[in-house]
Coordinates of C-alpha atoms in Angstrom, one line a residue:
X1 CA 138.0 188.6 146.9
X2 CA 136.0 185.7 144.9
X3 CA 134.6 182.8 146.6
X4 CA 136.9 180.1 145.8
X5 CA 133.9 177.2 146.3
X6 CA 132.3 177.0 142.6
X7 CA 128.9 176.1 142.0
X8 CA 127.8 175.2 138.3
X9 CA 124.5 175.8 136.4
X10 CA 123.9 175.1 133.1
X11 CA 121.7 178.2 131.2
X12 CA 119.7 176.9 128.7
X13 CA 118.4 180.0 126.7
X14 CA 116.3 178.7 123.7
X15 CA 115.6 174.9 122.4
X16 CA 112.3 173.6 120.3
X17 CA 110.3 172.6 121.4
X18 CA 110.9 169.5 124.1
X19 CA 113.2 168.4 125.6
X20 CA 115.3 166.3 128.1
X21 CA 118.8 167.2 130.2
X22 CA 121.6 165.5 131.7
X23 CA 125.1 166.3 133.0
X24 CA 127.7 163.7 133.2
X25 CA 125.1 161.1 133.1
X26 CA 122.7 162.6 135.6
X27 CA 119.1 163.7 134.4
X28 CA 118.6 167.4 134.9
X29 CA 115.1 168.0 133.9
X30 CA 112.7 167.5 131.3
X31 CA 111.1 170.7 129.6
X32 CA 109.1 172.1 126.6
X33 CA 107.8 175.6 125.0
X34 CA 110.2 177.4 122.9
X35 CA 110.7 180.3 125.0
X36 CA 111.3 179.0 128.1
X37 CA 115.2 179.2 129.8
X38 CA 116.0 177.0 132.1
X39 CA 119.0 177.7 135.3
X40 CA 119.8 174.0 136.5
X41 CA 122.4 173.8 139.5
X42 CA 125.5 170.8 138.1
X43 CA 128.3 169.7 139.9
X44 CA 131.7 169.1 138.3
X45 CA 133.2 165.7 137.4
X46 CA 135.9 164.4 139.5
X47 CA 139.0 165.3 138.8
X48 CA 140.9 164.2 135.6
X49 CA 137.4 163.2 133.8
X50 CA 135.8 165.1 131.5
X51 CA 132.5 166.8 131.8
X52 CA 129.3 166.0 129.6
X53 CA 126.5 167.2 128.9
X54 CA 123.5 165.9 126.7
X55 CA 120.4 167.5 125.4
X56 CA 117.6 165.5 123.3
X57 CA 115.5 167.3 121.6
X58 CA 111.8 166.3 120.2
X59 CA 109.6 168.5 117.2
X60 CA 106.7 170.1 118.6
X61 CA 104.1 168.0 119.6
X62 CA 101.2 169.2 116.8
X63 CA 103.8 169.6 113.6
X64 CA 101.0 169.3 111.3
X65 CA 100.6 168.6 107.3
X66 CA 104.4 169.1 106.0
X67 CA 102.4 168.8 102.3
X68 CA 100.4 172.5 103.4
X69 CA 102.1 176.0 103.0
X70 CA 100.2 178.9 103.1
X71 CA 98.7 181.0 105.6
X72 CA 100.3 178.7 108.7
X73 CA 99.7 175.4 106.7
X74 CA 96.5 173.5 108.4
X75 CA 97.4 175.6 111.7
X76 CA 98.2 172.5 113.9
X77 CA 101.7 173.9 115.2
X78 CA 99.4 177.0 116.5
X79 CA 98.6 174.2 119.5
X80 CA 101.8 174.5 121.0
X81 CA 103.9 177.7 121.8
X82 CA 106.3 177.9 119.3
X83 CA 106.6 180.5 116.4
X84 CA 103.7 179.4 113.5
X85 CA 105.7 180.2 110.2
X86 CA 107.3 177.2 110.5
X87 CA 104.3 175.4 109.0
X88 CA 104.5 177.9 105.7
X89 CA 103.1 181.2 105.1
X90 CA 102.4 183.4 102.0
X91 CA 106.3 184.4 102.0
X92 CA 108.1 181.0 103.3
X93 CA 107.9 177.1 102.2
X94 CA 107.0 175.4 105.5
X95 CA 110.4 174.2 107.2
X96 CA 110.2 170.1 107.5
X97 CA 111.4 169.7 110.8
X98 CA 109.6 172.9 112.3
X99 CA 113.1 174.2 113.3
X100 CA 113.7 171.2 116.1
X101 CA 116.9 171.6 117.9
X102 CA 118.6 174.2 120.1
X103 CA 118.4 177.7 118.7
X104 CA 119.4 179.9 121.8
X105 CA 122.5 179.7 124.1
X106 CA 123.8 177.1 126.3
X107 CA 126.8 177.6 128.1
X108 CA 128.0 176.6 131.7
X109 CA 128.2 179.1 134.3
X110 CA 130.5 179.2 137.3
X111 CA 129.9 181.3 140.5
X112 CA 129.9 181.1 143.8
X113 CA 126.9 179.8 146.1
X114 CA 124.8 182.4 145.3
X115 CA 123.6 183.5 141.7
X116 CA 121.6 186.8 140.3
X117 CA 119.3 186.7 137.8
X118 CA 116.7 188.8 135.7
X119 CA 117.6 192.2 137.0
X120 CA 114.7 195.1 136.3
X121 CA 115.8 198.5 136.0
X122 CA 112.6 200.6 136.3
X123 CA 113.4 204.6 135.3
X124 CA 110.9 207.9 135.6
X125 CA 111.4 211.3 135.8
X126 CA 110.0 213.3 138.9
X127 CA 108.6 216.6 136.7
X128 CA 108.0 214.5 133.4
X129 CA 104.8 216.2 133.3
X130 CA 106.5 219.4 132.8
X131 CA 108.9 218.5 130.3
X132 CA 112.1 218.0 132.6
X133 CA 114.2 214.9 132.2
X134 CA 116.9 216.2 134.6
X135 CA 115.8 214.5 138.0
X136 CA 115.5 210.6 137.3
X137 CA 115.0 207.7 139.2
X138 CA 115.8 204.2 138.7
X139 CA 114.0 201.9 140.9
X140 CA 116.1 198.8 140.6
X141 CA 115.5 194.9 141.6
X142 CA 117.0 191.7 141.1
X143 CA 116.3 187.7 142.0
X144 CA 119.1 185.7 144.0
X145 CA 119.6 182.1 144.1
X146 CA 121.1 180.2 146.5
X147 CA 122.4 176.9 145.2
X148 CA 124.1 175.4 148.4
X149 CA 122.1 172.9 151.1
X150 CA 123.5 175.5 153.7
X151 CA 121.1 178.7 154.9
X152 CA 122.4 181.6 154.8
X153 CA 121.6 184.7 156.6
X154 CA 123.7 187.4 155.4
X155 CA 123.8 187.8 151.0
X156 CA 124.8 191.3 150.4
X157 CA 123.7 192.6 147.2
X158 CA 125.6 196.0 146.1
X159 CA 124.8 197.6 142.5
X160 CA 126.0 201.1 140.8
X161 CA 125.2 202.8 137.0
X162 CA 128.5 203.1 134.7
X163 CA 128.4 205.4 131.6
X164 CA 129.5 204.3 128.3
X165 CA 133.2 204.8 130.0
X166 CA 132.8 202.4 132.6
X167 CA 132.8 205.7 135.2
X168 CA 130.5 204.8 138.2
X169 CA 127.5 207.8 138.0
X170 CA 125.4 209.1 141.3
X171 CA 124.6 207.0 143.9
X172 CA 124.9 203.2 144.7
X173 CA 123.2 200.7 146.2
X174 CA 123.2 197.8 149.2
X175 CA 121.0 195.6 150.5
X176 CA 121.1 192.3 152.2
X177 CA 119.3 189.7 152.4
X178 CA 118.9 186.0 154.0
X179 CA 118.0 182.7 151.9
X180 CA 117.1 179.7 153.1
X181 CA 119.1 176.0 151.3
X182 CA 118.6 175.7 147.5
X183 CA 116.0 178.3 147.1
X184 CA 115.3 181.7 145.2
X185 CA 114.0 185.2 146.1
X186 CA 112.6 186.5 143.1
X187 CA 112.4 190.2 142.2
X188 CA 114.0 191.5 145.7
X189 CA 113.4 195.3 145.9
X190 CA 117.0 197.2 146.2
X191 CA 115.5 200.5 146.2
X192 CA 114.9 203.9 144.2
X193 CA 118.1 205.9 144.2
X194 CA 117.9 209.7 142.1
X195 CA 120.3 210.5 139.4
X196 CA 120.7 214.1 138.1
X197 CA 121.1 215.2 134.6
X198 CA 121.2 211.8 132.5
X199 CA 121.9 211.4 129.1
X200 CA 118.8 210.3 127.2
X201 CA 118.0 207.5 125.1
X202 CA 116.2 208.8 121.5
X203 CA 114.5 206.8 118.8
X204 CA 116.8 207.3 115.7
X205 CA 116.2 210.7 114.3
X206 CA 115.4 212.3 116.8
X207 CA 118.9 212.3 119.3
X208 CA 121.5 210.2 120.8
X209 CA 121.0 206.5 122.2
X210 CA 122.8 207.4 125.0
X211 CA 123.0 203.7 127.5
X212 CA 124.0 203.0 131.0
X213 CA 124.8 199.7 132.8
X214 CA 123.9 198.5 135.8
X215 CA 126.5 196.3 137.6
X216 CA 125.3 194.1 140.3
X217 CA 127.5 192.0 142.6
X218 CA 126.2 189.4 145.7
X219 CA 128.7 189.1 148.4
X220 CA 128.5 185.9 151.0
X221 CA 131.3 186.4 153.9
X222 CA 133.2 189.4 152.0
X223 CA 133.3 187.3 149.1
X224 CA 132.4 187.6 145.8
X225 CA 130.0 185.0 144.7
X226 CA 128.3 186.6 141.2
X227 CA 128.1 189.5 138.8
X228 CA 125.6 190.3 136.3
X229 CA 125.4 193.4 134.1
X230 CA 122.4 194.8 132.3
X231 CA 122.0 198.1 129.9
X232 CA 119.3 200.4 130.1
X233 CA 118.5 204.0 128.8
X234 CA 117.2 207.0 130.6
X235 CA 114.1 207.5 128.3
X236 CA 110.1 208.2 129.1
X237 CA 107.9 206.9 126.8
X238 CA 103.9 207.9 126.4
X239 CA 101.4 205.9 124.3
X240 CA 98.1 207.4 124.0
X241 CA 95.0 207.2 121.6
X242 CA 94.5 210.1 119.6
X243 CA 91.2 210.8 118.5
X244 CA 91.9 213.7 115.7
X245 CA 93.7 210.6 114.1
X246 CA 91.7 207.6 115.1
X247 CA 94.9 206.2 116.2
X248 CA 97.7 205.1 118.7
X249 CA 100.7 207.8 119.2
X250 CA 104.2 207.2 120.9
X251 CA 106.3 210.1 122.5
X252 CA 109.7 210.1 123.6
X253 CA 111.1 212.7 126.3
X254 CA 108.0 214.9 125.6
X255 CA 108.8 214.9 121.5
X256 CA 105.8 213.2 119.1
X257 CA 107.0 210.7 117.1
X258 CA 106.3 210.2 114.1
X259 CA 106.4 206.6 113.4
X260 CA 108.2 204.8 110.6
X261 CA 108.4 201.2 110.7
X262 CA 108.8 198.0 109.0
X263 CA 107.3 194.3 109.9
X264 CA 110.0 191.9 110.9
X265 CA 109.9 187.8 111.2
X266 CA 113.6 186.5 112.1
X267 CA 116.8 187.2 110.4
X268 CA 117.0 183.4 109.3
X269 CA 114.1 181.1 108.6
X270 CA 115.8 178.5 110.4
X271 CA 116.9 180.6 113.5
X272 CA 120.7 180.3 112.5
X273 CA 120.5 184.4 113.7
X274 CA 124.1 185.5 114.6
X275 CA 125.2 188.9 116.1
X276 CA 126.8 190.5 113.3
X277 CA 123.0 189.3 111.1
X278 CA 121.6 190.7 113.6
X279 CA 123.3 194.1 113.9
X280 CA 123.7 194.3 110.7
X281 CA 120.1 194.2 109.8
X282 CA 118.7 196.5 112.2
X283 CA 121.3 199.2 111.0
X284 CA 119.8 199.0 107.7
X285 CA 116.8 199.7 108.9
X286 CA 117.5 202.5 110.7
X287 CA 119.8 204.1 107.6
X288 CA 116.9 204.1 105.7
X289 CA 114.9 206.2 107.9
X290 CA 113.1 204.2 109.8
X291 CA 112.3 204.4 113.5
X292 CA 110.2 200.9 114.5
X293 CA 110.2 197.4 113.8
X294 CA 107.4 195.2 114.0
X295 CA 107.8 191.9 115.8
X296 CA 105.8 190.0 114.1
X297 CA 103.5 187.1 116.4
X298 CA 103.9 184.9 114.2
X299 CA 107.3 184.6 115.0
X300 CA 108.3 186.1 118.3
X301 CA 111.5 185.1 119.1
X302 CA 113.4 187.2 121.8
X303 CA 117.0 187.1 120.5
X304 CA 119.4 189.0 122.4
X305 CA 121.0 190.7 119.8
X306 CA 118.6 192.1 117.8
X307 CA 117.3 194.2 120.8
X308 CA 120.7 194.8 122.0
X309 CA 120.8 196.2 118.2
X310 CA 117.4 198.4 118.4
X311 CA 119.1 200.1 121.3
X312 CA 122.1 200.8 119.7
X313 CA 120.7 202.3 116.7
X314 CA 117.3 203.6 118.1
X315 CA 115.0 201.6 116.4
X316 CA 111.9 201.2 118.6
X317 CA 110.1 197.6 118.9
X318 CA 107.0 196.8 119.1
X319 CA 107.0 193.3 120.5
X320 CA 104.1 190.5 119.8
X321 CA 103.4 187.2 121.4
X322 CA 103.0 183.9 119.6
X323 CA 99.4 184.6 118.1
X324 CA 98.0 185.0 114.8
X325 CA 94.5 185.2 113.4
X326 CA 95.5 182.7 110.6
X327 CA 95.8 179.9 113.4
X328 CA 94.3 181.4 116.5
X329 CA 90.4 181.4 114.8
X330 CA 90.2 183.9 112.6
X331 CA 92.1 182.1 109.4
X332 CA 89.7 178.7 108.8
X333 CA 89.8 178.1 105.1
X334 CA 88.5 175.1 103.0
X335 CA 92.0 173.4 103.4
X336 CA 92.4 174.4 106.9
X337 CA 89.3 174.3 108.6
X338 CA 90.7 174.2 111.9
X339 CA 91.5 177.8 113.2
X340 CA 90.6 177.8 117.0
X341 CA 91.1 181.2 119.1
X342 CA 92.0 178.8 122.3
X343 CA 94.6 177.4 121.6
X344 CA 97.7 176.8 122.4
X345 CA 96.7 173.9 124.3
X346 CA 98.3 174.7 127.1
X347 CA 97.2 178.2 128.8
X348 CA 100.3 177.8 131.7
X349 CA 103.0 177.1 129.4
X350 CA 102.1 180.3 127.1
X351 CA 102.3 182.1 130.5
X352 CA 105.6 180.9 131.7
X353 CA 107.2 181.7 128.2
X354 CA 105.6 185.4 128.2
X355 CA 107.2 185.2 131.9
X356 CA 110.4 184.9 130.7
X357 CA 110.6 186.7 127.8
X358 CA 109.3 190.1 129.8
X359 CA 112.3 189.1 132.2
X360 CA 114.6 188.5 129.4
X361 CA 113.3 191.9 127.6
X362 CA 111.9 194.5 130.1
X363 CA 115.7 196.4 130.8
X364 CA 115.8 197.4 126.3
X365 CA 115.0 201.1 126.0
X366 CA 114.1 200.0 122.7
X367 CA 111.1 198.4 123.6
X368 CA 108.1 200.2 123.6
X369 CA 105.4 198.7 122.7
X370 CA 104.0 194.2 124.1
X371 CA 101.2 193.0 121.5
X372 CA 99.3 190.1 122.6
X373 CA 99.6 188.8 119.0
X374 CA 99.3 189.3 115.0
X375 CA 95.6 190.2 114.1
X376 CA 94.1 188.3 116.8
X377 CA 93.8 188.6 120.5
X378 CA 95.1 185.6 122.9
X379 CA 92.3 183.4 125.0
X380 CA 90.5 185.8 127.5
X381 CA 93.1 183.1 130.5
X382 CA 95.9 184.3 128.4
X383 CA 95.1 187.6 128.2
X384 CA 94.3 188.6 130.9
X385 CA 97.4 186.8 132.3
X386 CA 99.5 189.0 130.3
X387 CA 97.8 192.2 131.6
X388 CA 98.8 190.8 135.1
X389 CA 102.0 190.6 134.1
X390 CA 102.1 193.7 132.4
X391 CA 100.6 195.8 134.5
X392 CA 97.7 196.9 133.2
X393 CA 94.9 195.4 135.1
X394 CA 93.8 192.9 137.7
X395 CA 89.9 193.4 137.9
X396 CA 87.5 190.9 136.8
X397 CA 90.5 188.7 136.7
X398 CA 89.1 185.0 137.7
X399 CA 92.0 182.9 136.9
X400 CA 95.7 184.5 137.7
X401 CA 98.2 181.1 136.8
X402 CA 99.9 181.9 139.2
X403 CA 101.8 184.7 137.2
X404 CA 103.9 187.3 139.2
X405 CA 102.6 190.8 138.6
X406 CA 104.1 193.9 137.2
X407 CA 106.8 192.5 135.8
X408 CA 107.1 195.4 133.7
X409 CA 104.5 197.9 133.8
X410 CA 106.8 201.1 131.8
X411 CA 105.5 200.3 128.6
X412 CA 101.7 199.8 127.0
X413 CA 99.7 196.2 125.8
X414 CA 97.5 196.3 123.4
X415 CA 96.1 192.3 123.5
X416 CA 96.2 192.1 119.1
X417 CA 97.8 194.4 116.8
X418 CA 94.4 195.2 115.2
X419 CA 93.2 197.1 118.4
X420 CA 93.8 199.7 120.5
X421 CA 94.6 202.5 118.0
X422 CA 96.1 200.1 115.4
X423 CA 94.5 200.0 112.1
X424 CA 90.5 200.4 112.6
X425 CA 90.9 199.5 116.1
X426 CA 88.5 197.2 117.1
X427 CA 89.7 194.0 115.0
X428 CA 88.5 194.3 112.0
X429 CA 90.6 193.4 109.2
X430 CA 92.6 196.5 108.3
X431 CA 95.7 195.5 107.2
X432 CA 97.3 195.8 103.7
X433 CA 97.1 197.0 100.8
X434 CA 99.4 193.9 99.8
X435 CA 101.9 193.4 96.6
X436 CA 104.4 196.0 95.8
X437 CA 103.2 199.9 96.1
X438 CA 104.0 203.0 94.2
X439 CA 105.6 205.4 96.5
X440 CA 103.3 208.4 95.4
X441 CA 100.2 206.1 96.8
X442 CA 101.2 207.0 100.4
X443 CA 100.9 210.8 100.1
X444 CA 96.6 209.8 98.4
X445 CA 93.8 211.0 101.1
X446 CA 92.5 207.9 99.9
X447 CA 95.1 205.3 100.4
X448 CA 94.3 204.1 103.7
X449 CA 91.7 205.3 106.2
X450 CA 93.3 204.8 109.7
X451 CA 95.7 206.3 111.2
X452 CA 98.7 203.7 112.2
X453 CA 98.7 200.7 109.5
X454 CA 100.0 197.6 111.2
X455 CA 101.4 196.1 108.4
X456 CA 101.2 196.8 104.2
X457 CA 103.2 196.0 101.2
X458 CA 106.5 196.2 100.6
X459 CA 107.7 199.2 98.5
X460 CA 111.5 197.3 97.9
X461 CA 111.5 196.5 94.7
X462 CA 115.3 195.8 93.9
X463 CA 117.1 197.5 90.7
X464 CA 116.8 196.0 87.4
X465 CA 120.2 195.0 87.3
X466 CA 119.8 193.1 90.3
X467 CA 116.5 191.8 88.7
X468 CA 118.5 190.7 85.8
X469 CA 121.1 188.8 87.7
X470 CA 118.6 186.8 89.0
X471 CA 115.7 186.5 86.2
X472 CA 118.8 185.6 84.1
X473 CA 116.7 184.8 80.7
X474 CA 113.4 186.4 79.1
X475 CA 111.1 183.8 79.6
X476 CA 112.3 184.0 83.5
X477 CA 111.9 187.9 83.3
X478 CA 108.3 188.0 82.4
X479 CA 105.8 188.7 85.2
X480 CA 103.3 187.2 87.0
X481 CA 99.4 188.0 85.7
X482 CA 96.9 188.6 88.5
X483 CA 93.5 187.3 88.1
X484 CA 90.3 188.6 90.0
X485 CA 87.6 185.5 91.3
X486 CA 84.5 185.8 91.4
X487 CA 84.6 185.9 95.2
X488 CA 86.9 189.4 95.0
X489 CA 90.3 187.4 95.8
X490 CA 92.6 187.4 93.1
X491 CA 95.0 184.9 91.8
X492 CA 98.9 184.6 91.3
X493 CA 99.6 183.2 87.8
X494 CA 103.9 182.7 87.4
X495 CA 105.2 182.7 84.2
X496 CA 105.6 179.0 82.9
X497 CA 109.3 179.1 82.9

């Protein structure tokens, strides 16, 4: 039986960069960072009037020059935690209004007094070691809101796994709890229940992407109040550093994978990413062989669909945070001498963001890989603020944020995607070759010295038909002449037309 007293919140998934909130007149909250969702208790207008809501949205704070393209233009939008290519890259014209406005969801939600939230399904295998995925267990947990001025003493939380069919598997679970008025229990521990014989989740190529669900209901008084769902994948990932190949390996289920990837930014420069983009995208990339997809930093945005995609068609993701050397003080040119490895500004927002975002993320079999960002590493606060939240280490750790730990600590961090068994490993520049390749280059001794190249030119050159269509005259058909400088670099010359 549902609870028949309705509590709304508004769920704000994705707006840049700040902005203010209010329903039917009322001010909700005022907020900024790009990757930050926001859950804010409304109450419905009386009867017969209509309900409103209204959202005003401001640029980032640092937009920098609109004039500058390039590597991140003159790196001012790196001060704030938003994705960088919006000031211009070597592949993009900077967009004018740094993608202001709403890009994510935001829809109204009605429940009962208590809502659930961020759900974590943690799985491993008891005799992984050996090989044998047939014992699992899924160690589940879940944060509960309670958005009435009443306590309540008795919130019964019940959850259960449902194959592809929608068929209950193994063993349940129930727990309850007690909340106090308007407050939140974050990450409350449900338990580790065992699961025989599970279909696996594989990396495309290499089996089925077999997914489960996890269905998780709150009760208050034998009524339901709230539901959430979440899919997941029975799958044990390893990441290790090999040293015959100077480089960082992934398994899957006890197989070696052999990794073939592709960098990605966003599906639209100016975030207008719908499902079917989306979907469509990341099958292509998987129909052409390829088994992992590069989030690039400079981007980062965490749609929901792209990773509900990856799991779907088994494309592994390695997942970076919103640094890049160009702006982050690596990338200080004569134009842009400003490039400062502290920044963003703000340490706490960066945090909260990467918060949310391993929340949002941490249930995608998909996933294995967080990168602290694109050939740079964040500020030793931020970094070692992600590694709290990641898991991977609390020593020598003098200044915590306030970050919750281990919010997901089933897959590795590497701080920058230079490191840790990614091109030479230690941060040196090590990326490329750029410009179009020759297929036969790959299979040279010669052509690159490390073992796992982060990110290199593109080898998609269209047909010439295709070419045609588009260079539609000679003058527009004749290529670009590449200069050498004095310094090494080499110049683009177009053709005049």
């Amino acid at each position: 039986e549902t609870d028949t007293t309705t509590f709304g919140t508004l769920l704000i998934n994705g707006v840049n960069y700040a902005y203010e909130v209010w329903w039917n007149g009322k001010h909700l909250v005022s907020s900024e960072g790009a990757f930050f969702r926001r859950t804010l208790p409304i109450s419905l207008a009386p009867p017969g009037q209509m309900n409103f809501v209204a959202i005003k949205v401001a640029p980032p704070f640092h937009p920098g020059c609109v004039d500058k393209g390039g590597q991140g233009g003159d790196h001012m939008i790196a001060k704030d935690v938003t994705s960088q290519f919006v000031e211009g890259w070597d592949w993009i014209q900077p967009i004018p209004d740094r993608n202001t406005g709403i890009w994510g969801e935001v829809r109204v939600q009605w429940s009962g007094c208590v809502i659930l939230q961020d759900p974590c399904v943690r799985v491993s295998f008891a005799n992984a070691s050996e090989n044998d995925f047939t014992a699992a267990e899924v160690h589940l947990a879940v944060s509960c809101t309670n958005l009435s001025s009443s306590k309540l003493s008795s919130v019964v939380i019940k959850a259960a796994v449902t194959s592809e069919s929608g068929e209950i598997v193994g063993q349940t679970w129930t727990k309850t709890v007690g909340l106090e008025s308007n407050s939140c229990l974050t990450d409350i521990d449900l338990g580790c229940n065992m699961f025989s014989n599970p279909l696996l989740w594989y990396p495309s190529g290499y089996g089925k992407q077999n997914l489960y669900k996890v269905e998780i209901t709150a009760e208050v008084s034998d009524r339901l109040s709230h539901e959430i769902t979440t899919t997941f994948g029975y799958r044990h990932l390893e990441s290790y550093y090999n040293s015959a190949t100077n480089s960082r390996e992934f398994s899957v289920n006890g197989i070696r994978i052999f990794i073939r990837g592709g960098n990605y930014i966003v599906p639209d420069a100016m975030l207008r990413c719908g499902e079917d983009r989306c979907f469509s995208e990341v099958k292509y990339h998987a129909r052409m062989g390829l088994n992992m997809i590069r989030l690039w930093g400079g981007a980062g945005v965490p749609l929901d669909s792209f990773y509900e995609a990856c799991d779907l068609y088994g494309v592994m993701v390695w997942s970076e945070f919103w640094i890049t050397g160009d702006c982050d003080g690596r990338g200080s040119t004569k134009d842009s001498p400003e490039s400062n490895p502290n920044w963003p500004l703000d340490h706490l927002l960066f945090l909260q963001c990467a918060s949310d975002v391993i929340k949002q993320l941490r249930n995608h079999p998909s996933l294995v890989l967080w990168c602290g960002g694109n050939e740079q590493v964040p500020c030793r606060e931020i970094d070692q603020g992600l590694r709290i939240m990641l898991g991977c280490g609390r020593e020598n750790c003098t200044n915590y944020f306030g970050v919750a730990p281990d919010l997901d600590n089933t897959r590795p961090y590497v701080s920058g995607s230079l490191w840790g068994g990614f091109g030479q490993g230690e941060g040196d520049w090590s990326d490329g070759p750029y410009g179009i390749q020759n297929d036969q280059d790959f299979f040279s001794p010669t052509f690159y010295k490390y073992g796992f190249n982060p990110e290199l030119g593109s080898v998609g050159v269209p047909c010439v038909e295709t070419m045609r269509s588009i260079f539609t005259t000679p003058e527009n058909q004749e290529p670009p002449k590449y200069l050498r400088n004095p310094d090494g670099t080499v110049k683009e010359v177009v053709s005049s037309a």
